[in-house]
Amino acid sequence: MEVVVISIDEESRIIDDMMDRIVKRKLSPGEKLPSENELADEYRVPRMTVRNALTKFEERGYIYSKQGKGRYVKEASIPIQLSLTGRISFTDKMNQMGYDLMTSNIYCEKMDYEMEVYQKLNADEHDSVYRIGRLRYINGEPIAIHNSYVNESSFPEIKEDGPEIESMFAYYRKQGFSDFTSRKTMLSITFPTSKEQQLLSCKSMVPLIKVESDCIDIESKQVLEHTKILYRSDKFKYDITMD
Amino acid sequence: MEVVVISIDEESRIIDDMMDRIVKRKLSPGEKLPSENELADEYRVPRMTVRNALTKFEERGYIYSKQGKGRYVKEASIPIQLSLTGRISFTDKMNQMGYDLMTSNIYCEKMDYEMEVYQKLNADEHDSVYRIGRLRYINGEPIAIHNSYVNESSFPEIKEDGPEIESMFAYYRKQGFSDFTSRKTMLSITFPTSKEQQLLSCKSMVPLIKVESDCIDIESKQVLEHTKILYRSDKFKYDITMD
DNA sequence: CTAGCTTAACTTGTCGCCAAGTGCTTGTGT
DNA sequence: ACACAAGCACTTGGCGACAAGTTAAGCTAG
């Protein structure tokens, strides 16, 4: 009889085990992990295997390492419960939940032509579309990048106003619009580019939740903006309850 | 004057660039990437840096490698548009969209006590709760693990029936329940354990979308099940439109 | 006795060599 | 001229030695 050995990836096994130790509180936040050599002996694998596993684990954001010292368990951040369902603005949502929200404008620039975005704005290829980026902080931590795409032909002063806008809704109201709706909201997962890693001060393997939507003036049916928000997935839990 | 050099992680820069080449179609699916040595020369970095970057990229599921041959761009899978909003069952959703859905039962076992799950089922600590796991395939590809937690005191035959159930809704109807609702639906992101990697045949860095919900009989207000679904995030786009 | 420096034993980080796998090219025997 | 095998030039994969950083103990000099 032949014995079939199903090879389970050693690295994944180590990550599983580390995860288990953390959730079972055998390893608490701030505590030092066993050294690479100790773990290598324990799992009977070369140090490099342990090392690769721990590097992956680090990039997911669960531990951090210091050369010459060791690896440590990160403080677990309590997930912020975010409701994706309501039609209220991000700012209002967060204030409602009692979070200390801060916003900083990071850019307001003319974007290069991109079919997908232009189409959604009903923009002509020769229109100027501005991308307004804001970084959202909660309790001082950057947690989301909020991109708004706005057609200059709809808002001629957007180039000047853009760098000052905190809430787009407030801006639209000032421009004479009052009731808003949106067509479709799509959710997908991406990884941060190096720029996004810097802005969100996160590692390359922290998944981002990308929420794409738009904002339409109910009265004129005009598309005011297209939005693309990138949330750090390790900081949130989303309530997507229907009612 | 002091020149401050902001160090951008070399690995991330390489990944950014590879991603860019793929979306800009400088590299098409099936095509071979430049070798590690070529890229190392191009970016003026040691081969190991390129290697680490490409390994990460591979684990995200964008490329695959063959020893002795090279690295190749994977076929981009067209994301399946899944509506998270409706109250119809997974099976119905998929059939409605015209996808070739297949389900296989992978386990039906008494679970160990876990406070969170037991609480949500209003189960006593001494109750037997069964975990019924099904693997969902679309076009032959495994794409989601569907876990249902059911209290034996509500469904005494669950141990025997479990391994045969494809649709829980159908099962509940057969048991005399007809109208269902759910309380809260939460969405979060996790990474696959090694078991989940095997079941979903995906790499360790493919994020999974975890959707937790429950099913309640409207008439009796009884909690019939707690569900935990793990979707491969690289295979889906979610429609979370409100209306 | 004490302050400060040296050293050694740990830690994680980097790099490069060689092993393993593939396929093309080349040479040889029929 | 063709078949086949050996070798070489490429690929990715794995591992081990060393570099760099940290800490604490112990020795030495004041």
Short mmCIF file of C-alpha atoms (C1' of nucleotides) in Angstrom, two decimals, chain A residues 9-12 14 35-41 43-56 71, chain B residues 48 51-52, chain C residues 12-16, chain D residues 13-19:
data_model
loop_
_atom_site.label_atom_id
_atom_site.label_comp_id
_atom_site.label_asym_id
_atom_site.label_seq_id
_atom_site.Cartn_x
_atom_site.Cartn_y
_atom_site.Cartn_z
CA ASP A 9 3.06 24.34 3.52
CA GLU A 10 5.38 24.65 6.52
CA GLU A 11 5.24 28.42 6.51
CA SER A 12 1.46 28.47 6.69
CA ILE A 14 3.79 28.26 11.51
CA SER A 35 13.58 33.82 18.55
CA GLU A 36 13.86 32.52 15.01
CA ASN A 37 16.34 29.87 16.11
CA GLU A 38 14.14 28.65 18.96
CA LEU A 39 11.15 28.36 16.64
CA ALA A 40 13.26 26.62 14.03
CA ASP A 41 14.24 23.99 16.60
CA TYR A 43 9.16 23.12 14.37
CA ARG A 44 12.19 21.20 13.06
CA VAL A 45 12.58 23.43 10.02
CA PRO A 46 15.42 25.61 8.75
CA ARG A 47 15.58 29.10 10.19
CA MET A 48 14.77 30.61 6.81
CA THR A 49 11.37 28.92 6.81
CA VAL A 50 10.54 30.40 10.20
CA ARG A 51 11.90 33.72 9.02
CA ASN A 52 9.73 33.77 5.90
CA ALA A 53 6.67 32.86 7.92
CA LEU A 54 7.31 35.59 10.47
CA THR A 55 8.01 38.16 7.76
CA LYS A 56 4.64 37.39 6.17
CA ARG A 71 9.86 40.21 17.44
CA MET B 48 17.02 38.76 -3.40
CA ARG B 51 12.93 37.73 -5.52
CA ASN B 52 11.12 38.80 -2.36
"C1'" DT C 12 17.30 39.99 13.29
"C1'" DG C 13 18.97 41.29 8.46
"C1'" DT C 14 21.55 40.49 3.97
"C1'" DC C 15 23.86 38.35 0.56
"C1'" DG C 16 25.79 34.99 -2.39
"C1'" DG D 13 14.65 27.46 -5.10
"C1'" DG D 14 17.06 26.72 -0.73
"C1'" DC D 15 20.41 27.17 2.67
"C1'" DG D 16 24.23 28.67 5.32
"C1'" DA D 17 27.66 31.93 6.52
"C1'" DC D 18 28.34 36.40 7.84
"C1'" DA D 19 26.89 41.42 8.86
#
